[in-house]
Short mmCIF file of C-alpha atoms and ligand atoms in Angstrom, two decimals:
data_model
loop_
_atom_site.label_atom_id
_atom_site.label_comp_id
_atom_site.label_asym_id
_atom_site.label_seq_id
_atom_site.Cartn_x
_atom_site.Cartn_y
_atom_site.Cartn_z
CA UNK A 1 -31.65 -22.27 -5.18
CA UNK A 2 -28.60 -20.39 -6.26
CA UNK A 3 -25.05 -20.62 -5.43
CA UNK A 4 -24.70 -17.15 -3.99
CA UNK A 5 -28.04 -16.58 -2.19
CA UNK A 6 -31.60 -18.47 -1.47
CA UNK A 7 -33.15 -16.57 -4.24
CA UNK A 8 -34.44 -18.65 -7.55
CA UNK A 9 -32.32 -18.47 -10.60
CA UNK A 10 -32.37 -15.76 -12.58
CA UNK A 11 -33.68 -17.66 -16.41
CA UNK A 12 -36.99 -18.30 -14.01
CA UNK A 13 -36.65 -14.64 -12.76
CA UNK A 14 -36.89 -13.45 -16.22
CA UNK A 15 -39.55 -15.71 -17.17
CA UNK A 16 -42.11 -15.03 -14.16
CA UNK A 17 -41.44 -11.35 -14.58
CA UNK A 18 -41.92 -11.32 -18.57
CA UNK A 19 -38.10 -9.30 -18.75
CA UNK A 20 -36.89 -10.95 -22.30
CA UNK A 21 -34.43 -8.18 -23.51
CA UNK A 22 -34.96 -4.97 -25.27
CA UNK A 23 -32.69 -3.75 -27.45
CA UNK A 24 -33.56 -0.46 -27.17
CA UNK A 25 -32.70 -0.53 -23.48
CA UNK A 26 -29.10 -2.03 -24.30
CA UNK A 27 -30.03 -5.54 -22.63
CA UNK A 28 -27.62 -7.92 -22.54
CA UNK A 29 -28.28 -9.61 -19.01
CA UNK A 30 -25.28 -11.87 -17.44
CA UNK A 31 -27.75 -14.86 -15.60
CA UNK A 32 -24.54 -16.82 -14.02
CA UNK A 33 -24.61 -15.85 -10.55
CA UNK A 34 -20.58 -17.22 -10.23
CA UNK A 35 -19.57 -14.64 -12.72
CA UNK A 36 -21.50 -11.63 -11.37
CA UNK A 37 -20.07 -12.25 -7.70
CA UNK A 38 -16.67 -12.07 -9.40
CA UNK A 39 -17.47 -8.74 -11.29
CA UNK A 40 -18.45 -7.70 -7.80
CA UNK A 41 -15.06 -9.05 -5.96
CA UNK A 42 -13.31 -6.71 -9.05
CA UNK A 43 -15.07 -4.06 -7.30
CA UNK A 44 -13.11 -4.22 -4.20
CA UNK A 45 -13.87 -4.43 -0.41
CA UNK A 46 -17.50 -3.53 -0.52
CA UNK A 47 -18.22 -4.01 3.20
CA UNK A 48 -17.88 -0.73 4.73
CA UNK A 49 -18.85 1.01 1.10
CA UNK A 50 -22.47 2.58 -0.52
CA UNK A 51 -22.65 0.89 -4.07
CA UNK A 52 -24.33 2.64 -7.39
CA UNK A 53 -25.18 -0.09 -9.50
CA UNK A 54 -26.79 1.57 -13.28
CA UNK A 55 -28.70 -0.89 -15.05
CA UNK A 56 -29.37 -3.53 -12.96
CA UNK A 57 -32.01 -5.67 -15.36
CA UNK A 58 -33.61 -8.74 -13.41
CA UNK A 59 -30.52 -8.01 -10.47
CA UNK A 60 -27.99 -10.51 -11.07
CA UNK A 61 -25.04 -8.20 -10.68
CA UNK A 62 -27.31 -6.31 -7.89
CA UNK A 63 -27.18 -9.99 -6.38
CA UNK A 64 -23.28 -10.03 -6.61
CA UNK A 65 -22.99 -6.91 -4.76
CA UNK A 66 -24.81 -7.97 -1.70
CA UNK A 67 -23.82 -11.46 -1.88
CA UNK A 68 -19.90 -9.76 -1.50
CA UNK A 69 -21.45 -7.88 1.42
CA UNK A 70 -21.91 -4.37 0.19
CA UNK A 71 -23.28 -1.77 2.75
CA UNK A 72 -26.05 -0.27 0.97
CA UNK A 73 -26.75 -0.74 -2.88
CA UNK A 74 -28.42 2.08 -5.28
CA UNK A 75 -30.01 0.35 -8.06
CA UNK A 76 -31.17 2.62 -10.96
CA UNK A 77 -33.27 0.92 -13.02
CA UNK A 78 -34.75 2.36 -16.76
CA UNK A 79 -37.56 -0.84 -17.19
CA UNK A 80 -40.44 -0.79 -15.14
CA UNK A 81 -40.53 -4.39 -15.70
CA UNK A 82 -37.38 -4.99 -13.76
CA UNK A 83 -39.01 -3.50 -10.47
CA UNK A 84 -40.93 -5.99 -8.85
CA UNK A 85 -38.01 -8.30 -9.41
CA UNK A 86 -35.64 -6.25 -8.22
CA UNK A 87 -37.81 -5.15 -4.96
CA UNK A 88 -37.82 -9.50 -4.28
CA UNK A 89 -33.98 -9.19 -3.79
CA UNK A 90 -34.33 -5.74 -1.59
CA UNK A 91 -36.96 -7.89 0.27
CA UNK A 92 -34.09 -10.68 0.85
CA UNK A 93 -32.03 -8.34 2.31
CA UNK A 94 -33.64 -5.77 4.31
CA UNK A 95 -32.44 -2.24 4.39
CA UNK A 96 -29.31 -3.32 2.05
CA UNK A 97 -30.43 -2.28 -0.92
CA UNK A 98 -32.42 1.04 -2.82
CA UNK A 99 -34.20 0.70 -5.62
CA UNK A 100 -34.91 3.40 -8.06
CA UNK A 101 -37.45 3.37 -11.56
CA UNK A 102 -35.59 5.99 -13.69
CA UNK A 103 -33.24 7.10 -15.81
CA UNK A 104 -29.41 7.00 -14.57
CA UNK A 105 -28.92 10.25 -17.00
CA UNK A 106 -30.92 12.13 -14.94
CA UNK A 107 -31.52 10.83 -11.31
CA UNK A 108 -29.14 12.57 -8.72
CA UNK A 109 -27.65 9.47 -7.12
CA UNK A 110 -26.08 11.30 -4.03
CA UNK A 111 -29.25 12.07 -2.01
CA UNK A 112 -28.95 7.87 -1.70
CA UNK A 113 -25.54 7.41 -1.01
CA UNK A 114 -23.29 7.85 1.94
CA UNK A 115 -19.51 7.99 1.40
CA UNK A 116 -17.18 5.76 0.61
CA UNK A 117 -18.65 4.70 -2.59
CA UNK A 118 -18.03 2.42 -5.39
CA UNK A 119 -19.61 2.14 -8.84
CA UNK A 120 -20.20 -1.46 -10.31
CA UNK A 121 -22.41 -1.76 -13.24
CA UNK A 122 -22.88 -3.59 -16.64
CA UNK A 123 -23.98 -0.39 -18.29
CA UNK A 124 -26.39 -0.08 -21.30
CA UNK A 125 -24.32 0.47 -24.22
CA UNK A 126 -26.17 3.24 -25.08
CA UNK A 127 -25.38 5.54 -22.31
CA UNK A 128 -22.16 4.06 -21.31
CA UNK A 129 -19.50 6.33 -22.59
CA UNK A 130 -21.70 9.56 -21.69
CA UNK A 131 -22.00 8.16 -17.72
CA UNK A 132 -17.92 7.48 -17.89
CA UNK A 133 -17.02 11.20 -19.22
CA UNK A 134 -19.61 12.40 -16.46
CA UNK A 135 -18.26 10.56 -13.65
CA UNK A 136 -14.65 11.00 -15.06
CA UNK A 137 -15.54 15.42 -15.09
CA UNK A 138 -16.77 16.21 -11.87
CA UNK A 139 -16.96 19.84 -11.14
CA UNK A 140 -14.24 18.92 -8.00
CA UNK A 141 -11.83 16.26 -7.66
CA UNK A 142 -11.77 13.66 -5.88
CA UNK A 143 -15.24 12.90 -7.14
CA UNK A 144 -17.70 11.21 -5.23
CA UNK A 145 -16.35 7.77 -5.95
CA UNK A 146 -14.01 6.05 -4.99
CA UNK A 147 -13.76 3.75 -7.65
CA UNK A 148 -15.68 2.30 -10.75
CA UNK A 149 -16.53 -1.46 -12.23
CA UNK A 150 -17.63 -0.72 -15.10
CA UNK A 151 -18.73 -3.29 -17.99
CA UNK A 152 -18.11 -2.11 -21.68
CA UNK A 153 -17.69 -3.52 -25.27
CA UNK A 154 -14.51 -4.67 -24.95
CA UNK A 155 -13.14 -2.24 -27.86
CA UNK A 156 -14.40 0.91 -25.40
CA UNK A 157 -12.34 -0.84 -22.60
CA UNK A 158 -9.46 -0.74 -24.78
CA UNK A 159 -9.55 2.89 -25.28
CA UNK A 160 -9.65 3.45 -22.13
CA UNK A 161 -6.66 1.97 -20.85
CA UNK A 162 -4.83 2.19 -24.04
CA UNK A 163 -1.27 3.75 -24.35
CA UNK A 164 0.13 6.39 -26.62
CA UNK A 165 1.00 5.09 -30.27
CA UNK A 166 -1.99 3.07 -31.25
CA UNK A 167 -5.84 3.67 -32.51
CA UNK A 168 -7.11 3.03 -29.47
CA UNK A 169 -5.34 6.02 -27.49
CA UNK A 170 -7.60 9.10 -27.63
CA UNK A 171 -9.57 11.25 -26.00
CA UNK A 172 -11.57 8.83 -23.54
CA UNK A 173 -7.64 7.49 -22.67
CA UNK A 174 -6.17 10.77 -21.35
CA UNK A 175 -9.44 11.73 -19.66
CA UNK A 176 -9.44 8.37 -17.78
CA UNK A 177 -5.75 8.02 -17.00
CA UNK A 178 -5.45 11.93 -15.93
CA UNK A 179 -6.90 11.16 -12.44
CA UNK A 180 -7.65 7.57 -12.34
CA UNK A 181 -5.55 4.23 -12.24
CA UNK A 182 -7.27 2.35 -14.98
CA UNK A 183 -6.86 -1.71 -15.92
CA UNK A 184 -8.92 -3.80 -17.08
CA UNK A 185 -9.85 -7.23 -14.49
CA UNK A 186 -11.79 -8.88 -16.75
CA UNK A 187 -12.69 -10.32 -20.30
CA UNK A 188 -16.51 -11.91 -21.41
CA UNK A 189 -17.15 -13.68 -24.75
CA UNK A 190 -20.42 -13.10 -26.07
CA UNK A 191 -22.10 -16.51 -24.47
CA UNK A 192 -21.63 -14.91 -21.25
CA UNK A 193 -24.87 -12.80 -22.15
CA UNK A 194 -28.79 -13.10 -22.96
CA UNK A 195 -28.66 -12.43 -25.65
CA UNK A 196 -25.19 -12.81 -26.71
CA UNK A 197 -24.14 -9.46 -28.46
CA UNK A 198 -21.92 -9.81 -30.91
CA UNK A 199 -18.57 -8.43 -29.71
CA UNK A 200 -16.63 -9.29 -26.58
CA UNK A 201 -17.24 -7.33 -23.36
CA UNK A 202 -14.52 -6.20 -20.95
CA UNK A 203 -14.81 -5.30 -17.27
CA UNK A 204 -12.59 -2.22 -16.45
CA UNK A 205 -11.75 -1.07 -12.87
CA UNK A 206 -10.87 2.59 -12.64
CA UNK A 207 -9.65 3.74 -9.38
CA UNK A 208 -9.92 7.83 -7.98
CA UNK A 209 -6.37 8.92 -7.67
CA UNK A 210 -6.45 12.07 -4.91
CA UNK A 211 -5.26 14.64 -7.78
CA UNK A 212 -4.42 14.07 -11.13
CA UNK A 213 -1.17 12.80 -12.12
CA UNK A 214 0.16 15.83 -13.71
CA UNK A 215 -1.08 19.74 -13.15
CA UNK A 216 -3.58 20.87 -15.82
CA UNK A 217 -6.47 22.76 -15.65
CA UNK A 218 -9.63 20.66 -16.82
CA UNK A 219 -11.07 22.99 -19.52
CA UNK A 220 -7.80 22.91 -21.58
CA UNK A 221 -6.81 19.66 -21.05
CA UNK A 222 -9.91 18.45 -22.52
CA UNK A 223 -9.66 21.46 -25.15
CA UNK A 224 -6.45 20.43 -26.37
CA UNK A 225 -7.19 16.89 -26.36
CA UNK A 226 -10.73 17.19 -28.01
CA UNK A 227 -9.07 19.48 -30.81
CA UNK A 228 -6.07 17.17 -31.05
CA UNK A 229 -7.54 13.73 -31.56
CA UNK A 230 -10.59 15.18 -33.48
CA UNK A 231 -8.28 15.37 -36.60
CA UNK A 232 -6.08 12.65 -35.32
CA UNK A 233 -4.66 12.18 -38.81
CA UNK A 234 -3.13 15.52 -38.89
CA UNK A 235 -0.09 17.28 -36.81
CA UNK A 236 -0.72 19.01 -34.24
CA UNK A 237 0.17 22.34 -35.34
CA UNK A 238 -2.84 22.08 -37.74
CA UNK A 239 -5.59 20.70 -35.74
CA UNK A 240 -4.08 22.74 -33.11
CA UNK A 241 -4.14 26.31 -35.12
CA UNK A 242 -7.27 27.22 -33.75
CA UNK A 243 -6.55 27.28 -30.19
CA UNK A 244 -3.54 29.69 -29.97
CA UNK A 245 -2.25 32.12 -32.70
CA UNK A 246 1.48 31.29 -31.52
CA UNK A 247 0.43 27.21 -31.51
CA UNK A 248 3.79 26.32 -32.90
CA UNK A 249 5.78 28.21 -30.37
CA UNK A 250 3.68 26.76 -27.14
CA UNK A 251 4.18 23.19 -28.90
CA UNK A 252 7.78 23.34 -28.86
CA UNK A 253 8.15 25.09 -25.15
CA UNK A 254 6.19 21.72 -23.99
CA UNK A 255 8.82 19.86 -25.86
CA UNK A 256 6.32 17.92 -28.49
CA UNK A 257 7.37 18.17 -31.77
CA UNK A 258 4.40 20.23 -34.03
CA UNK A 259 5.18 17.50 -36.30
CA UNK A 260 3.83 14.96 -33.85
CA UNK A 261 0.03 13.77 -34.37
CA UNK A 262 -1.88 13.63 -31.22
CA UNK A 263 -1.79 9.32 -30.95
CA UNK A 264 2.03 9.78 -30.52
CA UNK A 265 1.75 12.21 -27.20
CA UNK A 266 1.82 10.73 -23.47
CA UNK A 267 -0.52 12.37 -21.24
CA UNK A 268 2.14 14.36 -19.60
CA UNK A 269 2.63 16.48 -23.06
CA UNK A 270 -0.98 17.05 -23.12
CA UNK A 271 -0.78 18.92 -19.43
CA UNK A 272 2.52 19.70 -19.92
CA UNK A 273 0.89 21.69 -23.20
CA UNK A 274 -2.16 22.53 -21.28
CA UNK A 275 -0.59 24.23 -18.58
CA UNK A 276 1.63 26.76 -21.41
CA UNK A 277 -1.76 27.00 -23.43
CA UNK A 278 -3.57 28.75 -20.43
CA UNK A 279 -0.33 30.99 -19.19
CA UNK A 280 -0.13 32.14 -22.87
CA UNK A 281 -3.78 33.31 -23.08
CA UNK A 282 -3.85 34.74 -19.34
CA UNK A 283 -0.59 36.17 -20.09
CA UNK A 284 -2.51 37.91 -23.11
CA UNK A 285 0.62 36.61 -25.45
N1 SAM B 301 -27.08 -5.48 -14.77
C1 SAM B 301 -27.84 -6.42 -15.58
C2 SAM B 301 -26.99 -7.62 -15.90
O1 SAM B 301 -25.77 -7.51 -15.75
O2 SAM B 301 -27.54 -8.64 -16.28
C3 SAM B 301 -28.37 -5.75 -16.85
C4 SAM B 301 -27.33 -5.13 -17.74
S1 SAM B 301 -27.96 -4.57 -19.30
C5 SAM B 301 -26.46 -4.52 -20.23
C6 SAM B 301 -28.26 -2.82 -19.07
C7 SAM B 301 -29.39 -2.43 -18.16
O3 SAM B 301 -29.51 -1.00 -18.09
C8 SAM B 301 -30.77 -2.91 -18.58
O4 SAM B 301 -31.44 -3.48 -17.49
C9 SAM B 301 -31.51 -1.64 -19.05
O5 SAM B 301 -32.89 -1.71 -18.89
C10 SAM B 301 -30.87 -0.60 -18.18
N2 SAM B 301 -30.89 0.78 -18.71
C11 SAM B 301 -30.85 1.17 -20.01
N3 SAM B 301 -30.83 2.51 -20.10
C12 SAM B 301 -30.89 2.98 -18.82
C13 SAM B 301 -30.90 4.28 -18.25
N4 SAM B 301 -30.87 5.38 -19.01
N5 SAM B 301 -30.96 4.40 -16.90
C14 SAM B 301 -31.00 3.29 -16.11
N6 SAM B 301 -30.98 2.03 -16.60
C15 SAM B 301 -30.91 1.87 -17.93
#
């Protein structure tokens, strides 16, 4: 028996349903129960919410989630092998939880869900990044969510919640911080994992803001910040050029020096610059 439910322990999980780890499937499964129930307290008040969970392996984060009383959990799973195992715990708690054989990159969660929902997964490296941007670009804000627990290498984390002035501040940074309060709750060494991978992992909880914290329009914002921090090493009025003709003169009306590199500029410059960007152009200057 477990700690956080009656069902067996998740080493004799694996080994009954033949689930030793694939790489290729970015398979790094947490098996201490304790430790996925506090991932899923990060999460929040899961009681009145719907829960996507990506990834959920042999279902001992899946087990967190319902354990910490979550409505209704969405489990989209990649490995067939993981099914059966996973339909044991749905079987433990009737009508709680979904589970889906696919790929996360290309189910449609939503037909699933019913609002609010939260987002709590230890996501396959491979696809983690491209599922952040996604859920982070929604075609209207507030997205569906209303908040994410989401398990990275701990250097993605970083970037995420990193500040202006460092190597970590980029791209993924401004998109994250634009419209979300962003921290990170938790830090795992390797041993936390089977197998143990060989960097530290960080659990980072983002939460939906109801706008973003500064006017911008989407397109540019990213625009800017994708032509900005794509030749980070340079000043912004030369990886800049090739958005506006007049580059220097917009630069300077948002106050940023076109001296500055793109590491040195707080979010608000990047809207601020955004916002004059898009006039300029509509304005046919
Ligand atoms: N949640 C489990 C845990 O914490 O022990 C497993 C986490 S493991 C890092 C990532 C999981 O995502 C694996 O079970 C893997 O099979 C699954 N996965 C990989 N690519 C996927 C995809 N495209 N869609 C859905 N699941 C995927």
């Amino acid at each position: 028996m477990s700690a956080i439910d009656g069902l067996p322990p998740l080493r004799e999980v694996i080994a009954r349903h033949d689930l030793q780890a694939k790489k290729q499937l970015g398979q790094n499964f947490l098996l201490d129960l304790n430790l996925t129930a506090r991932i899923a307290r990060a999460a929040g008040d899961l009681t009145q919410c719907d829960v996507l969970e990506v990834g959920p392996g042999p279902g001992g984060l899946t087990r967190g989630l319902l354990a910490e009383g979550a409505r209704h959990v969405l489990a989209i799973e990649k490995d067939a092998r993981a099914i059966p195992a996973l339909e044991e715990i749905a079987a433990a708690y009737p009508g709680r939880l979904t589970v889906i054989h696919g790929d996360a990159l290309e189910v449609d969660p939503l037909a699933h869900l019913a609002p609010p929902i939260r987002v709590a997964a230890n996501l396959p490296y491979n696809i983690g990044t491209e599922l952040l941007t996604r859920w982070l670009t929604p075609s209207e804000w507030p997205p569906f969510w209303m908040s994410l627990t989401l398990m990275f290498q701990k250097e993605v984390a970083e970037r995420i919640v990193a500040k202006p002035g460092g190597r970590a501040y980029g791209r993924l940074a401004v998109l994250a911080q634009w419209r979300t309060e962003a921290r990170i709750v938790l830090t795992l060494p390797p041993q936390a994992f089977v197998p143990q991978p060989k960097v530290e992992s960080a659990v980072v909880h983002l939460t939906a803001l109801p706008g973003p914290r500064f006017p911008a329009d989407a397109k540019v914002l990213e625009e800017v910040t994708r032509a900005g921090f794509g030749q980070r090493r340079k000043m912004l009025r030369a990886s800049l050029r090739g958005l506006h003709p007049q580059i220097e003169t917009l630069l300077s009306e948002a106050a940023i020096a076109p001296t500055a590199r793109a590491e040195e500029i707080p979010l608000e410059g990047f809207c601020t610059l955004a916002r004059g960007l898009k006039a300029a152009r509509e304005a046919g200057r």
